[in-house]
Amino acid sequence: MEILMAFVIGILFMSATYLMLSKSLLRIIVGTGLLSHGAHMLILTMGGLKRGAAPLLGEHASSYSDPIPQALILTAIVISFGVTAFFLVLAYRAYQELGTDNMDRMRGTEGND
Amino acid sequence: MSLLHLAIISPFLLAILVPFAYKLFRQIHTGWFILPLPILLFSYFISYLSITSNQQSVTKSFSWIPSLGIDFTAKVDGLGLLFSLLITGIGALVVLYSIYYLDKNKEQLNTFYVYLLLFMGAMLGVVLSDNLLVLYTFWEFTSFSSFLLIGYWYHREKSRYGAQKSMIITVFGGLSMLAGIILLYLMTGTFSITEIIAQSNEIFTNPLFVPALLCILLGAFTKSAQFPFHIWLPDAMEAPTPVSAYLHSATMVKAGIYLVARMSPVFAEHSLWLWLVAGFGIVTLFWGSFSAVKQTDLKAILAFSTVSQLGMIMSLLGIGAAALHFETVEDSYFTVATTAAVFHLINHATFKGSLFMVAGIVDHETGTRDIRKLGGLMNFMPITFTLAIIGTFAMAGLPPFNGFLSKEMFFTGMVRVLEMDIFNLDTWGVLFPVLAWVASVFTFIYSMVLVFKTFTGKFQPEKLEKKPHEAPLGMLISPIVLASLVIIIGFFPNIISNTLISPAQASIMPPAEGYMYDAHIYFWHGFTPELFMTLGVITVGILLFATLPKWRKVYDMFPEKLALNRFYDGMLEVSQRASFNLTRLYMNGFIRTYLVYIFTFFIVALAATLFIKDAFKFDTSNVAPIHYAEVLLALGIAAASITILFVKSRMTSIILLGAVGYTVSLFFVIFRAPDLALTQLVIETISVSLFLLAFYHLPKLRHEERIRFKMTNALISVGVGAVVTMIALSAHSNKMFDSIAQYYVENTYKEAAGKNMVNVILVDFRGFDTMFEITVLGIAALGIFAMIKLRLEGGKKNENK
């Protein structure tokens, strides 16, 4: 399973990189979204995907999934959400002010960069 | 802190008080407040003469940074004292001269004297420090204060150019000297010059010895304006004349000479030292005197003359090092060169100082320094004329002035090179006397040009801005004192031989125990080769001077393009343009380019590490089994993420991103992570709505198009994906130890009274993370609020200005 997941994560990273190299600001943000999904999955996979009960003591199982990567991912999800939201509003404002979402055209004027 | 330390830093202390004196006593020329200090210091240093005359030294230490071995150790020996007397003595005369030279109503006197005092203190520090790092500190202080003084009239472009040029060149040399000091420290473990000299025999074979030698010499050559670093000195003539007289003839340019002399006991046994010091010196001597003849500005002539005389002293110091290779240092046969170097050092300071002051007087009283406009001033300025005669004749090496004696000794030293049979001197050594003689002829010519073109010939009143007249007495005192020294030393050279010259020589070449140098200077050598050389110089010099207009065209033959100044300017411009173009080349302002750099570096660095370290490992023993549902989900997420790359509409890509997010959430369900699944579901929903909010309500984008396919982008993204996959596989196959999860499983209820392990970790075991994650959300929320609410009206206008 981990091997399959490694390839899935690789595909997510690949798509994210390709999107981030494009000109459209929206696509760049979509790319960062994909990248954070990839990173979260990577943390989970690297923690080990051995079958066990969900990390709830009430289950009275003999083995549990590793709770630490889950806690880490939860933190990461919230932070990436905060950053994405900020980034999105920034893009929205940039579009409002500059009238473009083409990154190539968002440049300082000559002598002002 | 001893009195000696106080003497060194007293100029700095006085510099603090100068602006107060300037503001409080506007009627009195600020220079009068400065004048007592150098006089006091001069008399203080005179009191050391009795100690150094016996070739003894005084050392006083003051702790500065003891943990790094940096102590402010002041050492007064023959060489240090000689320089201290020059600095304070000429310093006093220059201050006196400047009082009459600078107008108290027109000039910013406070800055002038602050800079001058900074310089004086720094110079004293250079010559009296025994600790190399302290010496370096003061050394940079001299560069810095010299920069300020050259740029004193900062509204003139040439002053700024000259100041910048001298700064660049001397700081370049200073940094190289610092490197040399550090190399010496690595070899000997100490910064103290005395201790380094004591270890000089042991470091002689050290591989760092030659680099240290080269670095130190580079510092000395740049400071002392040796070829080809002499180019800053003529441009430094934009400084006020008292500054030129003080810094650029008597003191700062001799700091390099001082350094060479001071480090001679460490390095002089090496053949490279002899060849470099003597070779660069003699070339500088020749080039400086040759170039001086074609100048038309009085101060430019004097600048090139200083360059050439410094080269002469330098070459003498280099040749003097040869004495160390023979049985006994006491054999004064070859040490005569060192004696001559010290003697000429004193002589040069006296006559060059007075000549600069004379040039300043001429400038001050006629309004020009151009010798083509000057002439026939003899009748207007008889005293200045007399002073000029004394100075120039001493410079040309004519009897009975002191320059004659040192030039004779110079020839003696150079002729004796022929008898040395070391370091190939028997083959190439003949160049030294020949170059020395030719350079002396040129020296004679420019000296005569200096005095006769200015003071004799036709008087041209129509070209002068002012009606010339004799200078005020106050301005004449300093050059008169210096010129009388020229004559006194000329007639009675031996009054300084045992008090100043021999002790200095003993510092440059430490003699064996109990030996005392006896630098007796004879006026009459008998009919020696030197005498005939001098006669030849005078004869040929007079002939060439008389026919100067005829052969002056020789100078036009030298193409302007090969001039060193052109080279320097070109180098500055090329380096500026090259770095500008280089930066433009890779900093092109497109975010894609920078991302390409970052990703490429990421791929190359990680893939190379994997490959070089042979880290890639593929191990299937530890993997979990695969179920159909998971394969389906994996295929779905892969398909969705790849489809995003090809869709045209932005809306579709947002929806596909949502699909990926929900699939991730399903993965979390399968992998037994309920909290993650919940959070992911909610957050994905909000994110997608935010995406839609942000872009749905905007006016429709004019034309939506697919991402244009670019091969580099595709390659880089495939590379990133492959590297991540490889690292993931390799990391998973290389598990080093088990998880620490067992602790949490056991203690979640026992210690923290909870059953949801993830939640207990988040708020109990690792609650700090959560606190700052909350902070992140808070900041993001405030940031978004601010971005939407704050609209600075003026912002747009200012930007377009």
PDB file of C-alpha atoms in Angstrom, chain B residues 258-428:
ATOM      1  CA  TYR B 258      56.838  51.516   7.641  1.00  0.00           C
ATOM      2  CA  LEU B 259      55.090  48.184   7.261  1.00  0.00           C
ATOM      3  CA  VAL B 260      57.789  46.829   4.968  1.00  0.00           C
ATOM      4  CA  ALA B 261      60.481  48.030   7.364  1.00  0.00           C
ATOM      5  CA  ARG B 262      58.626  46.672  10.374  1.00  0.00           C
ATOM      6  CA  MET B 263      58.046  43.257   8.862  1.00  0.00           C
ATOM      7  CA  SER B 264      61.553  42.997   7.412  1.00  0.00           C
ATOM      8  CA  PRO B 265      62.860  40.927  10.345  1.00  0.00           C
ATOM      9  CA  VAL B 266      60.112  38.396   9.637  1.00  0.00           C
ATOM     10  CA  PHE B 267      60.229  38.097   5.877  1.00  0.00           C
ATOM     11  CA  ALA B 268      63.454  39.590   4.627  1.00  0.00           C
ATOM     12  CA  GLU B 269      65.391  36.349   4.520  1.00  0.00           C
ATOM     13  CA  HIS B 270      63.206  35.117   1.700  1.00  0.00           C
ATOM     14  CA  SER B 271      64.471  35.837  -1.795  1.00  0.00           C
ATOM     15  CA  LEU B 272      60.941  36.742  -2.917  1.00  0.00           C
ATOM     16  CA  TRP B 273      60.946  39.637  -0.474  1.00  0.00           C
ATOM     17  CA  LEU B 274      64.139  41.082  -1.853  1.00  0.00           C
ATOM     18  CA  TRP B 275      63.036  40.762  -5.438  1.00  0.00           C
ATOM     19  CA  LEU B 276      59.516  42.061  -4.910  1.00  0.00           C
ATOM     20  CA  VAL B 277      60.337  44.985  -2.657  1.00  0.00           C
ATOM     21  CA  ALA B 278      63.420  46.060  -4.566  1.00  0.00           C
ATOM     22  CA  GLY B 279      61.901  45.300  -7.961  1.00  0.00           C
ATOM     23  CA  PHE B 280      58.613  47.105  -7.441  1.00  0.00           C
ATOM     24  CA  GLY B 281      60.478  49.925  -5.771  1.00  0.00           C
ATOM     25  CA  ILE B 282      62.857  50.514  -8.629  1.00  0.00           C
ATOM     26  CA  VAL B 283      60.110  50.273 -11.250  1.00  0.00           C
ATOM     27  CA  THR B 284      58.025  52.738  -9.254  1.00  0.00           C
ATOM     28  CA  LEU B 285      61.024  55.041  -8.983  1.00  0.00           C
ATOM     29  CA  PHE B 286      61.538  55.013 -12.703  1.00  0.00           C
ATOM     30  CA  TRP B 287      57.883  55.273 -13.705  1.00  0.00           C
ATOM     31  CA  GLY B 288      57.117  57.998 -11.191  1.00  0.00           C
ATOM     32  CA  SER B 289      60.011  60.211 -12.229  1.00  0.00           C
ATOM     33  CA  PHE B 290      59.359  59.555 -15.901  1.00  0.00           C
ATOM     34  CA  SER B 291      55.690  60.478 -15.575  1.00  0.00           C
ATOM     35  CA  ALA B 292      56.394  63.529 -13.428  1.00  0.00           C
ATOM     36  CA  VAL B 293      58.152  65.314 -16.294  1.00  0.00           C
ATOM     37  CA  LYS B 294      55.058  65.462 -18.471  1.00  0.00           C
ATOM     38  CA  GLN B 295      52.760  66.916 -15.801  1.00  0.00           C
ATOM     39  CA  THR B 296      51.779  70.542 -15.988  1.00  0.00           C
ATOM     40  CA  ASP B 297      50.151  70.918 -12.603  1.00  0.00           C
ATOM     41  CA  LEU B 298      52.494  71.715  -9.697  1.00  0.00           C
ATOM     42  CA  LYS B 299      50.813  69.288  -7.355  1.00  0.00           C
ATOM     43  CA  ALA B 300      50.685  66.569  -9.994  1.00  0.00           C
ATOM     44  CA  ILE B 301      54.442  66.889 -10.481  1.00  0.00           C
ATOM     45  CA  LEU B 302      54.879  66.625  -6.742  1.00  0.00           C
ATOM     46  CA  ALA B 303      52.535  63.646  -6.579  1.00  0.00           C
ATOM     47  CA  PHE B 304      54.469  61.686  -9.172  1.00  0.00           C
ATOM     48  CA  SER B 305      57.674  62.795  -7.537  1.00  0.00           C
ATOM     49  CA  THR B 306      56.390  61.398  -4.231  1.00  0.00           C
ATOM     50  CA  VAL B 307      55.558  58.156  -5.996  1.00  0.00           C
ATOM     51  CA  SER B 308      59.063  57.919  -7.380  1.00  0.00           C
ATOM     52  CA  GLN B 309      60.773  58.811  -4.102  1.00  0.00           C
ATOM     53  CA  LEU B 310      58.679  56.242  -2.264  1.00  0.00           C
ATOM     54  CA  GLY B 311      59.782  53.711  -4.843  1.00  0.00           C
ATOM     55  CA  MET B 312      63.353  54.689  -4.149  1.00  0.00           C
ATOM     56  CA  ILE B 313      62.983  54.132  -0.399  1.00  0.00           C
ATOM     57  CA  MET B 314      61.189  50.861  -1.056  1.00  0.00           C
ATOM     58  CA  SER B 315      63.916  49.585  -3.367  1.00  0.00           C
ATOM     59  CA  LEU B 316      66.549  50.511  -0.783  1.00  0.00           C
ATOM     60  CA  LEU B 317      64.683  48.551   1.868  1.00  0.00           C
ATOM     61  CA  GLY B 318      64.553  45.571  -0.482  1.00  0.00           C
ATOM     62  CA  ILE B 319      68.246  45.707  -1.333  1.00  0.00           C
ATOM     63  CA  GLY B 320      69.099  46.152   2.331  1.00  0.00           C
ATOM     64  CA  ALA B 321      67.512  42.776   3.014  1.00  0.00           C
ATOM     65  CA  ALA B 322      70.389  41.176   1.139  1.00  0.00           C
ATOM     66  CA  ALA B 323      72.628  41.917   4.091  1.00  0.00           C
ATOM     67  CA  LEU B 324      70.828  39.235   6.050  1.00  0.00           C
ATOM     68  CA  HIS B 325      72.158  36.552   3.746  1.00  0.00           C
ATOM     69  CA  PHE B 326      75.758  37.100   4.640  1.00  0.00           C
ATOM     70  CA  GLU B 327      77.625  35.904   7.612  1.00  0.00           C
ATOM     71  CA  THR B 328      77.212  38.899   9.825  1.00  0.00           C
ATOM     72  CA  VAL B 329      74.660  41.648   9.802  1.00  0.00           C
ATOM     73  CA  GLU B 330      77.365  43.815  11.291  1.00  0.00           C
ATOM     74  CA  ASP B 331      79.182  43.873   8.010  1.00  0.00           C
ATOM     75  CA  SER B 332      77.951  47.268   7.007  1.00  0.00           C
ATOM     76  CA  TYR B 333      78.871  46.737   3.391  1.00  0.00           C
ATOM     77  CA  PHE B 334      75.342  45.857   2.281  1.00  0.00           C
ATOM     78  CA  THR B 335      73.465  47.497   5.129  1.00  0.00           C
ATOM     79  CA  VAL B 336      74.228  50.860   3.617  1.00  0.00           C
ATOM     80  CA  ALA B 337      71.040  50.495   1.589  1.00  0.00           C
ATOM     81  CA  THR B 338      68.942  50.313   4.740  1.00  0.00           C
ATOM     82  CA  THR B 339      70.778  53.300   6.199  1.00  0.00           C
ATOM     83  CA  ALA B 340      70.082  55.179   2.999  1.00  0.00           C
ATOM     84  CA  ALA B 341      66.402  54.199   3.130  1.00  0.00           C
ATOM     85  CA  VAL B 342      65.943  55.573   6.626  1.00  0.00           C
ATOM     86  CA  PHE B 343      67.978  58.659   5.844  1.00  0.00           C
ATOM     87  CA  HIS B 344      66.077  59.413   2.696  1.00  0.00           C
ATOM     88  CA  LEU B 345      62.791  58.830   4.489  1.00  0.00           C
ATOM     89  CA  ILE B 346      63.616  61.736   6.772  1.00  0.00           C
ATOM     90  CA  ASN B 347      64.965  63.872   3.962  1.00  0.00           C
ATOM     91  CA  HIS B 348      61.983  63.253   1.748  1.00  0.00           C
ATOM     92  CA  ALA B 349      59.564  64.231   4.517  1.00  0.00           C
ATOM     93  CA  THR B 350      61.401  67.518   4.988  1.00  0.00           C
ATOM     94  CA  PHE B 351      61.835  68.677   1.422  1.00  0.00           C
ATOM     95  CA  LYS B 352      58.596  67.272   0.043  1.00  0.00           C
ATOM     96  CA  GLY B 353      56.585  68.825   2.853  1.00  0.00           C
ATOM     97  CA  SER B 354      58.128  72.206   2.164  1.00  0.00           C
ATOM     98  CA  LEU B 355      57.621  71.845  -1.585  1.00  0.00           C
ATOM     99  CA  PHE B 356      53.945  71.094  -1.172  1.00  0.00           C
ATOM    100  CA  MET B 357      53.609  74.146   1.018  1.00  0.00           C
ATOM    101  CA  VAL B 358      55.412  76.202  -1.630  1.00  0.00           C
ATOM    102  CA  ALA B 359      53.024  74.896  -4.271  1.00  0.00           C
ATOM    103  CA  GLY B 360      50.164  75.810  -1.958  1.00  0.00           C
ATOM    104  CA  ILE B 361      51.532  79.328  -1.545  1.00  0.00           C
ATOM    105  CA  VAL B 362      51.855  79.773  -5.303  1.00  0.00           C
ATOM    106  CA  ASP B 363      48.318  78.501  -5.752  1.00  0.00           C
ATOM    107  CA  HIS B 364      47.038  80.724  -2.968  1.00  0.00           C
ATOM    108  CA  GLU B 365      48.725  83.888  -4.236  1.00  0.00           C
ATOM    109  CA  THR B 366      48.228  83.509  -7.981  1.00  0.00           C
ATOM    110  CA  GLY B 367      45.070  81.419  -8.250  1.00  0.00           C
ATOM    111  CA  THR B 368      46.565  78.713 -10.439  1.00  0.00           C
ATOM    112  CA  ARG B 369      48.920  75.754 -10.206  1.00  0.00           C
ATOM    113  CA  ASP B 370      49.388  75.298 -13.930  1.00  0.00           C
ATOM    114  CA  ILE B 371      53.027  75.789 -14.874  1.00  0.00           C
ATOM    115  CA  ARG B 372      52.016  76.900 -18.355  1.00  0.00           C
ATOM    116  CA  LYS B 373      50.378  79.962 -16.823  1.00  0.00           C
ATOM    117  CA  LEU B 374      53.062  80.595 -14.235  1.00  0.00           C
ATOM    118  CA  GLY B 375      56.478  82.093 -14.706  1.00  0.00           C
ATOM    119  CA  GLY B 376      58.641  84.945 -13.519  1.00  0.00           C
ATOM    120  CA  LEU B 377      57.359  84.867  -9.985  1.00  0.00           C
ATOM    121  CA  MET B 378      60.885  85.217  -8.623  1.00  0.00           C
ATOM    122  CA  ASN B 379      60.630  88.952  -8.163  1.00  0.00           C
ATOM    123  CA  PHE B 380      57.256  88.799  -6.510  1.00  0.00           C
ATOM    124  CA  MET B 381      57.953  85.990  -4.112  1.00  0.00           C
ATOM    125  CA  PRO B 382      61.637  85.963  -3.234  1.00  0.00           C
ATOM    126  CA  ILE B 383      61.225  83.952  -0.028  1.00  0.00           C
ATOM    127  CA  THR B 384      59.019  81.335  -1.641  1.00  0.00           C
ATOM    128  CA  PHE B 385      61.490  81.149  -4.499  1.00  0.00           C
ATOM    129  CA  THR B 386      64.351  80.515  -2.097  1.00  0.00           C
ATOM    130  CA  LEU B 387      62.372  77.813  -0.359  1.00  0.00           C
ATOM    131  CA  ALA B 388      61.524  76.230  -3.695  1.00  0.00           C
ATOM    132  CA  ILE B 389      65.188  76.256  -4.711  1.00  0.00           C
ATOM    133  CA  ILE B 390      66.209  74.521  -1.508  1.00  0.00           C
ATOM    134  CA  GLY B 391      63.465  71.913  -1.789  1.00  0.00           C
ATOM    135  CA  THR B 392      63.910  71.102  -5.442  1.00  0.00           C
ATOM    136  CA  PHE B 393      67.687  71.004  -5.314  1.00  0.00           C
ATOM    137  CA  ALA B 394      67.481  68.641  -2.378  1.00  0.00           C
ATOM    138  CA  MET B 395      65.004  66.557  -4.342  1.00  0.00           C
ATOM    139  CA  ALA B 396      67.253  66.508  -7.379  1.00  0.00           C
ATOM    140  CA  GLY B 397      70.134  65.394  -5.187  1.00  0.00           C
ATOM    141  CA  LEU B 398      72.390  68.390  -5.459  1.00  0.00           C
ATOM    142  CA  PRO B 399      74.979  69.367  -2.881  1.00  0.00           C
ATOM    143  CA  PRO B 400      74.978  70.795  -0.269  1.00  0.00           C
ATOM    144  CA  PHE B 401      71.434  69.743   0.591  1.00  0.00           C
ATOM    145  CA  ASN B 402      70.408  66.567   2.361  1.00  0.00           C
ATOM    146  CA  GLY B 403      69.044  64.991  -0.812  1.00  0.00           C
ATOM    147  CA  PHE B 404      72.557  64.894  -2.162  1.00  0.00           C
ATOM    148  CA  LEU B 405      73.738  62.722   0.707  1.00  0.00           C
ATOM    149  CA  SER B 406      70.905  60.281   0.521  1.00  0.00           C
ATOM    150  CA  LYS B 407      71.167  60.059  -3.239  1.00  0.00           C
ATOM    151  CA  GLU B 408      74.851  59.286  -2.967  1.00  0.00           C
ATOM    152  CA  MET B 409      74.050  56.540  -0.477  1.00  0.00           C
ATOM    153  CA  PHE B 410      71.295  55.341  -2.766  1.00  0.00           C
ATOM    154  CA  PHE B 411      73.771  54.991  -5.609  1.00  0.00           C
ATOM    155  CA  THR B 412      76.193  53.256  -3.261  1.00  0.00           C
ATOM    156  CA  GLY B 413      73.535  50.741  -2.307  1.00  0.00           C
ATOM    157  CA  MET B 414      72.547  50.158  -5.920  1.00  0.00           C
ATOM    158  CA  VAL B 415      76.118  49.802  -7.157  1.00  0.00           C
ATOM    159  CA  ARG B 416      76.821  47.243  -4.467  1.00  0.00           C
ATOM    160  CA  VAL B 417      74.009  45.105  -5.865  1.00  0.00           C
ATOM    161  CA  LEU B 418      76.499  44.235  -8.591  1.00  0.00           C
ATOM    162  CA  GLU B 419      78.621  42.490  -6.026  1.00  0.00           C
ATOM    163  CA  MET B 420      75.853  40.320  -4.661  1.00  0.00           C
ATOM    164  CA  ASP B 421      75.931  36.783  -5.894  1.00  0.00           C
ATOM    165  CA  ILE B 422      72.623  35.546  -4.493  1.00  0.00           C
ATOM    166  CA  PHE B 423      69.144  35.048  -5.957  1.00  0.00           C
ATOM    167  CA  ASN B 424      70.292  35.619  -9.550  1.00  0.00           C
ATOM    168  CA  LEU B 425      71.272  39.136  -8.624  1.00  0.00           C
ATOM    169  CA  ASP B 426      74.517  38.624 -10.492  1.00  0.00           C
ATOM    170  CA  THR B 427      72.626  38.446 -13.779  1.00  0.00           C
ATOM    171  CA  TRP B 428      69.618  40.744 -13.398  1.00  0.00           C
TER     172      TRP B 428
END
